[in-house]
Amino acid sequence: MATILVTGGAGYVGSHACKALARAGHVPVTYDSLIRGHRELVKWGPLEIGDIHDKARLIEVMETHRPAAVMHFASFIFVNESVAQPDLYERNIVGGTEMLVDAMAVRDIRTLVVSSSAAVYGIPSFSPITEDAPCRPVNPYGAAKLKMEQALARAQRDHGLSWVALRYFNAAGADPEGETGEWHEPENHLIPLVLDAALGKSEAITINGDDYPTRDGTCVRDYIHVMDLAEAHLLAWRYAIGNDGGAAFNLGTGHGASVLDVVTTARKVTGHNIPVRAGQRRDGDPPALVADAGAAQRILDWAPRRSDLASQIADAWAWHLTLRK
Ligand SMILES: NC(=O)c1ccc[n+]([C@@H]2O[C@H](COP(=O)([O-])OP(=O)(O)OC[C@H]3O[C@@H](n4cnc5c(N)ncnc54)[C@H](O)[C@@H]3O)[C@@H](O)[C@H]2O)c1
């Protein structure tokens, strides 16, 4: 049994990781400012309120709980917001992570698993994307995640940090037992917005661009179940303990689903008509992002188990009905 500090544990992916950690017999200590999280999602261990920019508070919490490792989810996450406010994203993602690894160095905590993103790749020149594809982010969110990974490589050199960056493609779904799920305010991820339209909370789902060079003209993404992501963190932690240095792994299914695929599947799962309307492309949206997660499968022994699109939407729908009732 180990204690793990989970930054951003009051958020979507972090709360699922807390559940997976607790289920494996560990104690997740959530460290979250609650700026975008929800204390109601902190169910599997203590909550310590604090900002990742607050080094003294981080050190105090590390002294109190003496974690063996850190899992770092705390971040702003919206591409469109990053386009409007690039400095905010640089400070939150790069500056915040630098502060966290500084605090870890003070407490001599050397193992870190962090959430990175497919956004580091930008518009890929081949698909599915492997980790050695060139990283040419096309929005400030992706640029900040890439700089964050570079900051970890510096901390590896300077403090002996052993780290794994998990480059998620699109997190989706919810805890199948309904104890936690996706809860962003405002929401701008596709599946919850589609489910809002199914519930009549919005008139229609807006398709942001239908003239991309994809099968049906709409953006293609690789949706990966959030519980599969959570389990990858435990495997990555084990890997980081056994291997000095740093590594980045893609997490996805290898299968792309277009916006229209999501809408069609959601209609079947929910039994609701989901009206669609045409909208403008969004700045910084690559046409297609599909993972080659072969390295995570071979090296971490990870495999997605719940990530067919219908299962992800069914789990998201069950959670959505609770959240939006
Ligand atoms: N959701 C996705 O599809 C997706 C895809 C790729 C990568 N990611 C990455 O996964 C991680 C988690 O994403 P999520 O969807 O769970 O986001 P989320 O917004 O649900 O959770 C993020 C949490 O971090 C906290 N936080 C933000 N800034 C903070 C700060 N300065 N100090 C302390 N706490 C802070 C928020 O309060 C929130 O609880 C992020 O790093 C994100 O970039 C998410």
mmCIF file of C-alpha atoms and ligand atoms in Angstrom:
data_model
loop_
_atom_site.group_PDB
_atom_site.id
_atom_site.type_symbol
_atom_site.label_atom_id
_atom_site.label_comp_id
_atom_site.label_asym_id
_atom_site.label_seq_id
_atom_site.Cartn_x
_atom_site.Cartn_y
_atom_site.Cartn_z
ATOM 1 C CA MET A 1 0.000 0.000 0.000
ATOM 2 C CA ALA A 2 1.323 3.447 -0.883
ATOM 3 C CA THR A 3 0.186 7.031 -0.554
ATOM 4 C CA ILE A 4 0.053 8.897 -3.857
ATOM 5 C CA LEU A 5 -0.381 12.657 -4.208
ATOM 6 C CA VAL A 6 -2.923 13.278 -6.979
ATOM 7 C CA THR A 7 -2.953 16.850 -8.255
ATOM 8 C CA GLY A 8 -6.246 17.634 -9.955
ATOM 9 C CA GLY A 9 -7.912 14.702 -8.173
ATOM 10 C CA ALA A 10 -11.161 16.684 -7.949
ATOM 11 C CA GLY A 11 -11.415 16.708 -11.739
ATOM 12 C CA TYR A 12 -12.607 14.262 -14.333
ATOM 13 C CA VAL A 13 -9.623 12.007 -15.072
ATOM 14 C CA GLY A 14 -7.967 12.543 -11.667
ATOM 15 C CA SER A 15 -11.022 11.372 -9.722
ATOM 16 C CA HIS A 16 -11.154 8.156 -11.761
ATOM 17 C CA ALA A 17 -7.447 7.625 -11.042
ATOM 18 C CA CYS A 18 -8.176 8.081 -7.318
ATOM 19 C CA LYS A 19 -10.803 5.368 -7.556
ATOM 20 C CA ALA A 20 -8.424 3.027 -9.394
ATOM 21 C CA LEU A 21 -5.688 3.692 -6.821
ATOM 22 C CA ALA A 22 -8.009 3.038 -3.878
ATOM 23 C CA ARG A 23 -9.297 -0.127 -5.511
ATOM 24 C CA ALA A 24 -5.701 -1.339 -5.794
ATOM 25 C CA GLY A 25 -5.216 -0.731 -2.044
ATOM 26 C CA HIS A 26 -3.454 2.659 -2.193
ATOM 27 C CA VAL A 27 -4.297 6.005 -0.580
ATOM 28 C CA PRO A 28 -4.849 8.849 -3.060
ATOM 29 C CA VAL A 29 -4.391 12.296 -1.511
ATOM 30 C CA THR A 30 -6.038 14.854 -3.759
ATOM 31 C CA TYR A 31 -4.284 18.207 -4.108
ATOM 32 C CA ASP A 32 -6.597 20.582 -5.983
ATOM 33 C CA SER A 33 -7.426 24.288 -5.888
ATOM 34 C CA LEU A 34 -11.018 23.422 -6.920
ATOM 35 C CA ILE A 35 -10.744 26.171 -9.530
ATOM 36 C CA ARG A 36 -12.325 23.776 -12.025
ATOM 37 C CA GLY A 37 -12.879 20.694 -9.887
ATOM 38 C CA HIS A 38 -15.583 19.478 -7.531
ATOM 39 C CA ARG A 39 -15.111 18.399 -3.951
ATOM 40 C CA GLU A 40 -18.009 15.956 -4.477
ATOM 41 C CA LEU A 41 -15.709 13.902 -6.750
ATOM 42 C CA VAL A 42 -13.106 13.417 -4.001
ATOM 43 C CA LYS A 43 -14.347 10.154 -2.504
ATOM 44 C CA TRP A 44 -11.376 7.853 -2.144
ATOM 45 C CA GLY A 45 -8.978 9.729 0.118
ATOM 46 C CA PRO A 46 -8.325 13.110 1.732
ATOM 47 C CA LEU A 47 -8.651 16.440 -0.078
ATOM 48 C CA GLU A 48 -5.951 19.061 0.400
ATOM 49 C CA ILE A 49 -6.928 22.369 -1.131
ATOM 50 C CA GLY A 50 -4.050 24.199 -2.747
ATOM 51 C CA ASP A 51 -2.710 25.593 -5.979
ATOM 52 C CA ILE A 52 0.170 23.923 -7.804
ATOM 53 C CA HIS A 53 1.863 27.324 -7.987
ATOM 54 C CA ASP A 54 2.043 27.429 -4.176
ATOM 55 C CA LYS A 55 5.326 25.688 -3.426
ATOM 56 C CA ALA A 56 5.131 26.163 0.354
ATOM 57 C CA ARG A 57 1.679 24.572 0.450
ATOM 58 C CA LEU A 58 2.821 21.690 -1.764
ATOM 59 C CA ILE A 59 5.778 21.019 0.537
ATOM 60 C CA GLU A 60 3.550 21.200 3.608
ATOM 61 C CA VAL A 61 1.117 18.652 2.118
ATOM 62 C CA MET A 62 4.005 16.396 1.060
ATOM 63 C CA GLU A 63 5.405 16.569 4.589
ATOM 64 C CA THR A 64 2.042 15.686 6.098
ATOM 65 C CA HIS A 65 1.213 12.729 3.844
ATOM 66 C CA ARG A 66 4.689 11.565 2.736
ATOM 67 C CA PRO A 67 3.586 10.315 -0.692
ATOM 68 C CA ALA A 68 5.713 7.747 -2.495
ATOM 69 C CA ALA A 69 4.904 9.313 -5.863
ATOM 70 C CA VAL A 70 2.876 12.043 -7.538
ATOM 71 C CA MET A 71 0.262 11.746 -10.270
ATOM 72 C CA HIS A 72 -0.240 15.136 -11.866
ATOM 73 C CA PHE A 73 -3.572 15.892 -13.549
ATOM 74 C CA ALA A 74 -4.070 19.536 -12.472
ATOM 75 C CA SER A 75 -4.309 21.653 -15.593
ATOM 76 C CA PHE A 76 -6.538 23.872 -17.635
ATOM 77 C CA ILE A 77 -7.738 21.799 -20.552
ATOM 78 C CA PHE A 78 -9.576 23.748 -23.210
ATOM 79 C CA VAL A 79 -7.937 24.328 -26.589
ATOM 80 C CA ASN A 80 -10.220 27.252 -27.469
ATOM 81 C CA GLU A 81 -9.521 28.957 -24.131
ATOM 82 C CA SER A 82 -5.790 28.480 -24.690
ATOM 83 C CA VAL A 83 -6.076 30.199 -28.066
ATOM 84 C CA ALA A 84 -7.766 33.173 -26.387
ATOM 85 C CA GLN A 85 -5.468 33.216 -23.317
ATOM 86 C CA PRO A 86 -2.113 31.601 -24.165
ATOM 87 C CA ASP A 87 -0.324 33.137 -21.153
ATOM 88 C CA LEU A 88 -2.835 31.617 -18.765
ATOM 89 C CA TYR A 89 -2.107 28.177 -20.208
ATOM 90 C CA GLU A 90 1.655 28.637 -20.208
ATOM 91 C CA ARG A 91 1.564 29.639 -16.537
ATOM 92 C CA ASN A 92 -0.874 26.933 -15.473
ATOM 93 C CA ILE A 93 0.684 24.021 -17.344
ATOM 94 C CA VAL A 94 4.390 24.874 -17.576
ATOM 95 C CA GLY A 95 4.870 27.115 -14.518
ATOM 96 C CA GLY A 96 2.598 24.941 -12.360
ATOM 97 C CA THR A 97 4.429 21.751 -13.279
ATOM 98 C CA GLU A 98 7.832 23.359 -12.673
ATOM 99 C CA MET A 99 6.675 24.383 -9.197
ATOM 100 C CA LEU A 100 5.404 20.889 -8.499
ATOM 101 C CA VAL A 101 8.674 19.207 -9.483
ATOM 102 C CA ASP A 102 10.630 21.784 -7.436
ATOM 103 C CA ALA A 103 8.548 20.875 -4.381
ATOM 104 C CA MET A 104 9.098 17.179 -5.120
ATOM 105 C CA ALA A 105 12.852 17.776 -5.245
ATOM 106 C CA VAL A 106 12.735 19.460 -1.813
ATOM 107 C CA ARG A 107 10.936 16.420 -0.380
ATOM 108 C CA ASP A 108 13.072 13.974 -2.395
ATOM 109 C CA ILE A 109 10.063 12.454 -4.168
ATOM 110 C CA ARG A 110 11.375 11.100 -7.436
ATOM 111 C CA THR A 111 8.474 9.407 -9.201
ATOM 112 C CA LEU A 112 5.931 11.302 -11.293
ATOM 113 C CA VAL A 113 3.202 10.334 -13.751
ATOM 114 C CA VAL A 114 1.678 13.267 -15.643
ATOM 115 C CA SER A 115 -1.212 13.875 -18.013
ATOM 116 C CA SER A 116 0.017 15.040 -21.358
ATOM 117 C CA SER A 117 -1.989 15.160 -24.553
ATOM 118 C CA ALA A 118 -2.180 14.246 -28.214
ATOM 119 C CA ALA A 119 -2.213 18.018 -28.737
ATOM 120 C CA VAL A 120 1.611 17.930 -28.549
ATOM 121 C CA TYR A 121 1.674 16.482 -32.089
ATOM 122 C CA GLY A 122 -0.322 19.180 -33.872
ATOM 123 C CA ILE A 123 -1.374 18.104 -37.349
ATOM 124 C CA PRO A 124 0.281 14.719 -37.821
ATOM 125 C CA SER A 125 1.951 13.782 -41.080
ATOM 126 C CA PHE A 126 1.028 10.103 -40.597
ATOM 127 C CA SER A 127 -1.660 8.168 -38.788
ATOM 128 C CA PRO A 128 -1.965 6.434 -36.403
ATOM 129 C CA ILE A 129 0.504 8.599 -34.498
ATOM 130 C CA THR A 130 3.511 7.018 -32.793
ATOM 131 C CA GLU A 131 5.500 8.714 -30.033
ATOM 132 C CA ASP A 132 8.384 9.454 -32.375
ATOM 133 C CA ALA A 133 6.173 11.576 -34.656
ATOM 134 C CA PRO A 134 7.336 15.195 -34.800
ATOM 135 C CA CYS A 135 5.803 17.381 -32.084
ATOM 136 C CA ARG A 136 4.524 20.525 -33.793
ATOM 137 C CA PRO A 137 1.600 21.737 -31.690
ATOM 138 C CA VAL A 138 -0.906 24.009 -33.424
ATOM 139 C CA ASN A 139 -2.447 25.587 -30.329
ATOM 140 C CA PRO A 140 -1.112 27.035 -27.050
ATOM 141 C CA TYR A 141 -2.548 24.149 -25.011
ATOM 142 C CA GLY A 142 -0.493 21.611 -26.967
ATOM 143 C CA ALA A 143 2.552 23.891 -26.942
ATOM 144 C CA ALA A 144 2.343 24.170 -23.149
ATOM 145 C CA LYS A 145 2.025 20.386 -22.719
ATOM 146 C CA LEU A 146 5.133 19.924 -24.860
ATOM 147 C CA LYS A 147 7.065 22.501 -22.811
ATOM 148 C CA MET A 148 5.857 20.717 -19.683
ATOM 149 C CA GLU A 149 7.403 17.463 -20.909
ATOM 150 C CA GLN A 150 10.657 19.333 -21.637
ATOM 151 C CA ALA A 151 10.602 20.735 -18.082
ATOM 152 C CA LEU A 152 10.340 17.168 -16.789
ATOM 153 C CA ALA A 153 13.421 16.182 -18.796
ATOM 154 C CA ARG A 154 15.280 19.065 -17.084
ATOM 155 C CA ALA A 155 14.096 17.901 -13.661
ATOM 156 C CA GLN A 156 15.288 14.397 -14.561
ATOM 157 C CA ARG A 157 18.756 15.826 -15.231
ATOM 158 C CA ASP A 158 18.827 18.179 -12.241
ATOM 159 C CA HIS A 159 17.059 16.142 -9.540
ATOM 160 C CA GLY A 160 16.993 12.543 -10.761
ATOM 161 C CA LEU A 161 13.243 12.664 -11.420
ATOM 162 C CA SER A 162 11.804 9.504 -12.960
ATOM 163 C CA TRP A 163 8.723 10.450 -14.966
ATOM 164 C CA VAL A 164 6.154 9.156 -17.408
ATOM 165 C CA ALA A 165 4.011 11.484 -19.516
ATOM 166 C CA LEU A 166 0.815 9.879 -20.749
ATOM 167 C CA ARG A 167 -0.364 11.500 -23.950
ATOM 168 C CA TYR A 168 -4.095 10.905 -23.860
ATOM 169 C CA PHE A 169 -6.101 11.233 -26.992
ATOM 170 C CA ASN A 170 -9.765 12.025 -26.088
ATOM 171 C CA ALA A 171 -10.866 10.971 -22.622
ATOM 172 C CA ALA A 172 -14.483 9.810 -22.594
ATOM 173 C CA GLY A 173 -16.959 7.702 -20.642
ATOM 174 C CA ALA A 174 -17.398 7.581 -16.896
ATOM 175 C CA ASP A 175 -16.949 5.228 -13.981
ATOM 176 C CA PRO A 176 -19.279 2.300 -14.867
ATOM 177 C CA GLU A 177 -20.368 2.209 -11.207
ATOM 178 C CA GLY A 178 -21.573 5.803 -11.470
ATOM 179 C CA GLU A 179 -19.469 7.206 -8.611
ATOM 180 C CA THR A 180 -17.677 9.799 -10.725
ATOM 181 C CA GLY A 181 -17.739 11.119 -14.264
ATOM 182 C CA GLU A 182 -17.116 14.084 -16.532
ATOM 183 C CA TRP A 183 -18.103 17.421 -14.987
ATOM 184 C CA HIS A 184 -16.673 20.471 -16.696
ATOM 185 C CA GLU A 185 -18.216 23.928 -16.387
ATOM 186 C CA PRO A 186 -18.575 25.167 -19.001
ATOM 187 C CA GLU A 187 -18.409 21.918 -20.942
ATOM 188 C CA ASN A 188 -16.924 21.912 -24.388
ATOM 189 C CA HIS A 189 -16.104 18.253 -24.940
ATOM 190 C CA LEU A 190 -18.089 16.604 -27.673
ATOM 191 C CA ILE A 191 -19.719 13.632 -25.944
ATOM 192 C CA PRO A 192 -21.265 15.533 -22.989
ATOM 193 C CA LEU A 193 -22.444 18.234 -25.402
ATOM 194 C CA VAL A 194 -24.074 15.588 -27.589
ATOM 195 C CA LEU A 195 -25.723 14.140 -24.472
ATOM 196 C CA ASP A 196 -26.973 17.608 -23.479
ATOM 197 C CA ALA A 197 -28.623 17.822 -26.891
ATOM 198 C CA ALA A 198 -30.132 14.352 -26.337
ATOM 199 C CA LEU A 199 -31.631 15.586 -23.060
ATOM 200 C CA GLY A 200 -32.991 18.724 -24.713
ATOM 201 C CA LYS A 201 -30.651 20.927 -22.612
ATOM 202 C CA SER A 202 -29.517 22.449 -25.884
ATOM 203 C CA GLU A 203 -31.396 22.723 -29.144
ATOM 204 C CA ALA A 204 -28.798 20.916 -31.233
ATOM 205 C CA ILE A 205 -25.186 19.846 -31.347
ATOM 206 C CA THR A 206 -23.043 22.167 -33.427
ATOM 207 C CA ILE A 207 -20.667 20.433 -35.841
ATOM 208 C CA ASN A 208 -17.557 22.617 -35.843
ATOM 209 C CA GLY A 209 -16.533 22.185 -39.466
ATOM 210 C CA ASP A 210 -17.795 19.612 -41.967
ATOM 211 C CA ASP A 211 -15.215 20.229 -44.679
ATOM 212 C CA TYR A 212 -12.153 18.599 -43.127
ATOM 213 C CA PRO A 213 -10.188 16.071 -45.211
ATOM 214 C CA THR A 214 -11.749 13.130 -43.339
ATOM 215 C CA ARG A 215 -14.154 10.329 -44.262
ATOM 216 C CA ASP A 216 -17.319 12.370 -43.651
ATOM 217 C CA GLY A 217 -15.784 15.863 -43.439
ATOM 218 C CA THR A 218 -16.019 16.101 -39.639
ATOM 219 C CA CYS A 219 -13.103 15.911 -37.190
ATOM 220 C CA VAL A 220 -11.884 12.459 -36.234
ATOM 221 C CA ARG A 221 -10.701 11.700 -32.694
ATOM 222 C CA ASP A 222 -9.589 8.613 -30.800
ATOM 223 C CA TYR A 223 -11.892 8.256 -27.765
ATOM 224 C CA ILE A 224 -10.464 6.354 -24.830
ATOM 225 C CA HIS A 225 -12.422 5.310 -21.756
ATOM 226 C CA VAL A 226 -11.444 7.253 -18.654
ATOM 227 C CA MET A 227 -11.171 4.041 -16.577
ATOM 228 C CA ASP A 228 -8.704 2.677 -19.134
ATOM 229 C CA LEU A 229 -6.726 5.910 -18.691
ATOM 230 C CA ALA A 230 -6.898 5.580 -14.902
ATOM 231 C CA GLU A 231 -5.520 2.049 -15.051
ATOM 232 C CA ALA A 232 -2.683 3.195 -17.311
ATOM 233 C CA HIS A 233 -1.526 5.528 -14.531
ATOM 234 C CA LEU A 234 -0.980 2.642 -12.146
ATOM 235 C CA LEU A 235 1.027 0.776 -14.777
ATOM 236 C CA ALA A 236 3.015 3.910 -15.610
ATOM 237 C CA TRP A 237 3.800 4.444 -11.946
ATOM 238 C CA ARG A 238 5.140 0.881 -11.703
ATOM 239 C CA TYR A 239 7.207 1.480 -14.837
ATOM 240 C CA ALA A 240 8.616 4.773 -13.460
ATOM 241 C CA ILE A 241 9.703 3.024 -10.256
ATOM 242 C CA GLY A 242 11.576 0.370 -12.219
ATOM 243 C CA ASN A 243 13.142 2.648 -14.840
ATOM 244 C CA ASP A 244 15.209 5.750 -14.210
ATOM 245 C CA GLY A 245 14.600 8.577 -16.612
ATOM 246 C CA GLY A 246 11.611 9.750 -18.594
ATOM 247 C CA ALA A 247 9.223 8.385 -21.177
ATOM 248 C CA ALA A 248 6.090 9.445 -23.026
ATOM 249 C CA PHE A 249 3.355 7.030 -24.100
ATOM 250 C CA ASN A 250 0.292 7.513 -26.271
ATOM 251 C CA LEU A 251 -3.008 6.304 -24.842
ATOM 252 C CA GLY A 252 -5.746 5.648 -27.348
ATOM 253 C CA THR A 253 -7.487 2.799 -29.133
ATOM 254 C CA GLY A 254 -6.002 3.162 -32.613
ATOM 255 C CA HIS A 255 -9.507 3.714 -34.007
ATOM 256 C CA GLY A 256 -10.843 7.113 -34.978
ATOM 257 C CA ALA A 257 -14.463 8.179 -34.651
ATOM 258 C CA SER A 258 -15.780 11.236 -36.468
ATOM 259 C CA VAL A 259 -18.146 13.772 -34.923
ATOM 260 C CA LEU A 260 -20.947 12.230 -36.973
ATOM 261 C CA ASP A 261 -20.010 8.724 -35.734
ATOM 262 C CA VAL A 262 -20.367 10.014 -32.165
ATOM 263 C CA VAL A 263 -23.772 11.540 -32.872
ATOM 264 C CA THR A 264 -25.031 8.386 -34.626
ATOM 265 C CA THR A 265 -23.820 6.129 -31.799
ATOM 266 C CA ALA A 266 -25.277 8.469 -29.155
ATOM 267 C CA ARG A 267 -28.652 8.341 -30.904
ATOM 268 C CA LYS A 268 -28.597 4.545 -30.668
ATOM 269 C CA VAL A 269 -27.414 4.464 -27.039
ATOM 270 C CA THR A 270 -29.810 7.103 -25.720
ATOM 271 C CA GLY A 271 -32.794 6.411 -27.960
ATOM 272 C CA HIS A 272 -33.127 10.175 -28.452
ATOM 273 C CA ASN A 273 -33.127 12.150 -31.635
ATOM 274 C CA ILE A 274 -30.106 14.443 -31.482
ATOM 275 C CA PRO A 275 -30.454 17.421 -33.805
ATOM 276 C CA VAL A 276 -27.279 18.717 -35.444
ATOM 277 C CA ARG A 277 -26.452 22.083 -36.965
ATOM 278 C CA ALA A 278 -23.489 23.222 -39.029
ATOM 279 C CA GLY A 279 -20.952 25.550 -37.412
ATOM 280 C CA GLN A 280 -17.563 27.099 -38.104
ATOM 281 C CA ARG A 281 -14.266 25.303 -37.708
ATOM 282 C CA ARG A 282 -12.609 26.063 -34.352
ATOM 283 C CA ASP A 283 -9.132 27.566 -34.281
ATOM 284 C CA GLY A 284 -6.437 25.034 -33.516
ATOM 285 C CA ASP A 285 -8.496 21.884 -34.267
ATOM 286 C CA PRO A 286 -6.484 19.266 -36.220
ATOM 287 C CA PRO A 287 -8.624 17.229 -38.679
ATOM 288 C CA ALA A 288 -7.761 13.818 -37.246
ATOM 289 C CA LEU A 289 -5.889 12.498 -34.208
ATOM 290 C CA VAL A 290 -5.602 8.732 -33.867
ATOM 291 C CA ALA A 291 -3.118 7.019 -31.548
ATOM 292 C CA ASP A 292 -0.718 4.209 -32.111
ATOM 293 C CA ALA A 293 -0.613 3.014 -28.494
ATOM 294 C CA GLY A 294 1.562 -0.009 -29.277
ATOM 295 C CA ALA A 295 4.361 1.224 -26.990
ATOM 296 C CA ALA A 296 2.030 1.472 -23.966
ATOM 297 C CA GLN A 297 0.723 -1.997 -24.764
ATOM 298 C CA ARG A 298 4.190 -3.558 -25.126
ATOM 299 C CA ILE A 299 6.100 -1.669 -22.441
ATOM 300 C CA LEU A 300 3.472 -0.856 -19.814
ATOM 301 C CA ASP A 301 1.377 -3.968 -20.496
ATOM 302 C CA TRP A 302 -1.656 -1.709 -20.901
ATOM 303 C CA ALA A 303 -4.681 -2.470 -23.028
ATOM 304 C CA PRO A 304 -7.933 -0.564 -23.364
ATOM 305 C CA ARG A 305 -10.743 -2.751 -22.058
ATOM 306 C CA ARG A 306 -13.857 -0.576 -22.154
ATOM 307 C CA SER A 307 -13.123 1.699 -25.058
ATOM 308 C CA ASP A 308 -15.541 0.726 -27.801
ATOM 309 C CA LEU A 309 -17.468 3.884 -28.625
ATOM 310 C CA ALA A 310 -20.911 2.578 -27.625
ATOM 311 C CA SER A 311 -19.688 1.491 -24.158
ATOM 312 C CA GLN A 312 -18.019 4.838 -23.578
ATOM 313 C CA ILE A 313 -21.165 6.720 -24.562
ATOM 314 C CA ALA A 314 -23.367 4.387 -22.486
ATOM 315 C CA ASP A 315 -21.253 4.998 -19.351
ATOM 316 C CA ALA A 316 -21.161 8.740 -20.057
ATOM 317 C CA TRP A 317 -24.956 8.748 -20.545
ATOM 318 C CA ALA A 318 -25.634 7.008 -17.220
ATOM 319 C CA TRP A 319 -23.455 9.578 -15.433
ATOM 320 C CA HIS A 320 -24.911 12.452 -17.417
ATOM 321 C CA LEU A 321 -28.440 11.518 -16.374
ATOM 322 C CA THR A 322 -27.362 11.735 -12.709
ATOM 323 C CA LEU A 323 -25.444 14.980 -13.156
ATOM 324 C CA ARG A 324 -27.996 16.856 -15.222
ATOM 325 C CA LYS A 325 -31.203 15.596 -13.641
HETATM 326 N N1 LIG B 1 -10.240 15.373 -20.728
HETATM 327 C C1 LIG B 1 -9.544 15.046 -21.812
HETATM 328 O O1 LIG B 1 -10.086 14.619 -22.847
HETATM 329 C C2 LIG B 1 -8.046 15.155 -21.803
HETATM 330 C C3 LIG B 1 -7.338 14.834 -22.978
HETATM 331 C C4 LIG B 1 -5.944 14.939 -22.961
HETATM 332 C C5 LIG B 1 -5.291 15.339 -21.818
HETATM 333 N N2 LIG B 1 -6.013 15.669 -20.708
HETATM 334 C C6 LIG B 1 -5.292 16.106 -19.513
HETATM 335 O O2 LIG B 1 -5.760 15.352 -18.401
HETATM 336 C C7 LIG B 1 -5.695 16.149 -17.218
HETATM 337 C C8 LIG B 1 -7.021 16.094 -16.517
HETATM 338 O O3 LIG B 1 -8.046 16.591 -17.384
HETATM 339 P P1 LIG B 1 -9.550 16.626 -16.878
HETATM 340 O O4 LIG B 1 -10.426 16.469 -18.060
HETATM 341 O O5 LIG B 1 -9.699 15.712 -15.731
HETATM 342 O O6 LIG B 1 -9.658 18.140 -16.369
HETATM 343 P P2 LIG B 1 -10.547 18.735 -15.189
HETATM 344 O O7 LIG B 1 -10.713 20.184 -15.476
HETATM 345 O O8 LIG B 1 -11.769 17.904 -14.970
HETATM 346 O O9 LIG B 1 -9.609 18.535 -13.918
HETATM 347 C C9 LIG B 1 -8.475 19.332 -13.727
HETATM 348 C C10 LIG B 1 -8.376 19.615 -12.244
HETATM 349 O O10 LIG B 1 -7.204 20.397 -12.029
HETATM 350 C C11 LIG B 1 -7.515 21.408 -11.081
HETATM 351 N N3 LIG B 1 -6.589 22.517 -11.304
HETATM 352 C C12 LIG B 1 -6.422 23.252 -12.438
HETATM 353 N N4 LIG B 1 -5.466 24.173 -12.256
HETATM 354 C C13 LIG B 1 -5.000 24.002 -10.992
HETATM 355 C C14 LIG B 1 -3.992 24.634 -10.217
HETATM 356 N N5 LIG B 1 -3.282 25.653 -10.720
HETATM 357 N N6 LIG B 1 -3.761 24.199 -8.966
HETATM 358 C C15 LIG B 1 -4.476 23.172 -8.445
HETATM 359 N N7 LIG B 1 -5.463 22.546 -9.117
HETATM 360 C C16 LIG B 1 -5.711 22.952 -10.376
HETATM 361 C C17 LIG B 1 -8.959 21.766 -11.334
HETATM 362 O O11 LIG B 1 -9.580 22.351 -10.209
HETATM 363 C C18 LIG B 1 -9.558 20.403 -11.689
HETATM 364 O O12 LIG B 1 -10.070 19.737 -10.553
HETATM 365 C C19 LIG B 1 -5.244 17.522 -17.657
HETATM 366 O O13 LIG B 1 -3.856 17.639 -17.456
HETATM 367 C C20 LIG B 1 -5.548 17.534 -19.130
HETATM 368 O O14 LIG B 1 -4.715 18.436 -19.834
HETATM 369 C C21 LIG B 1 -7.369 15.586 -20.674
#
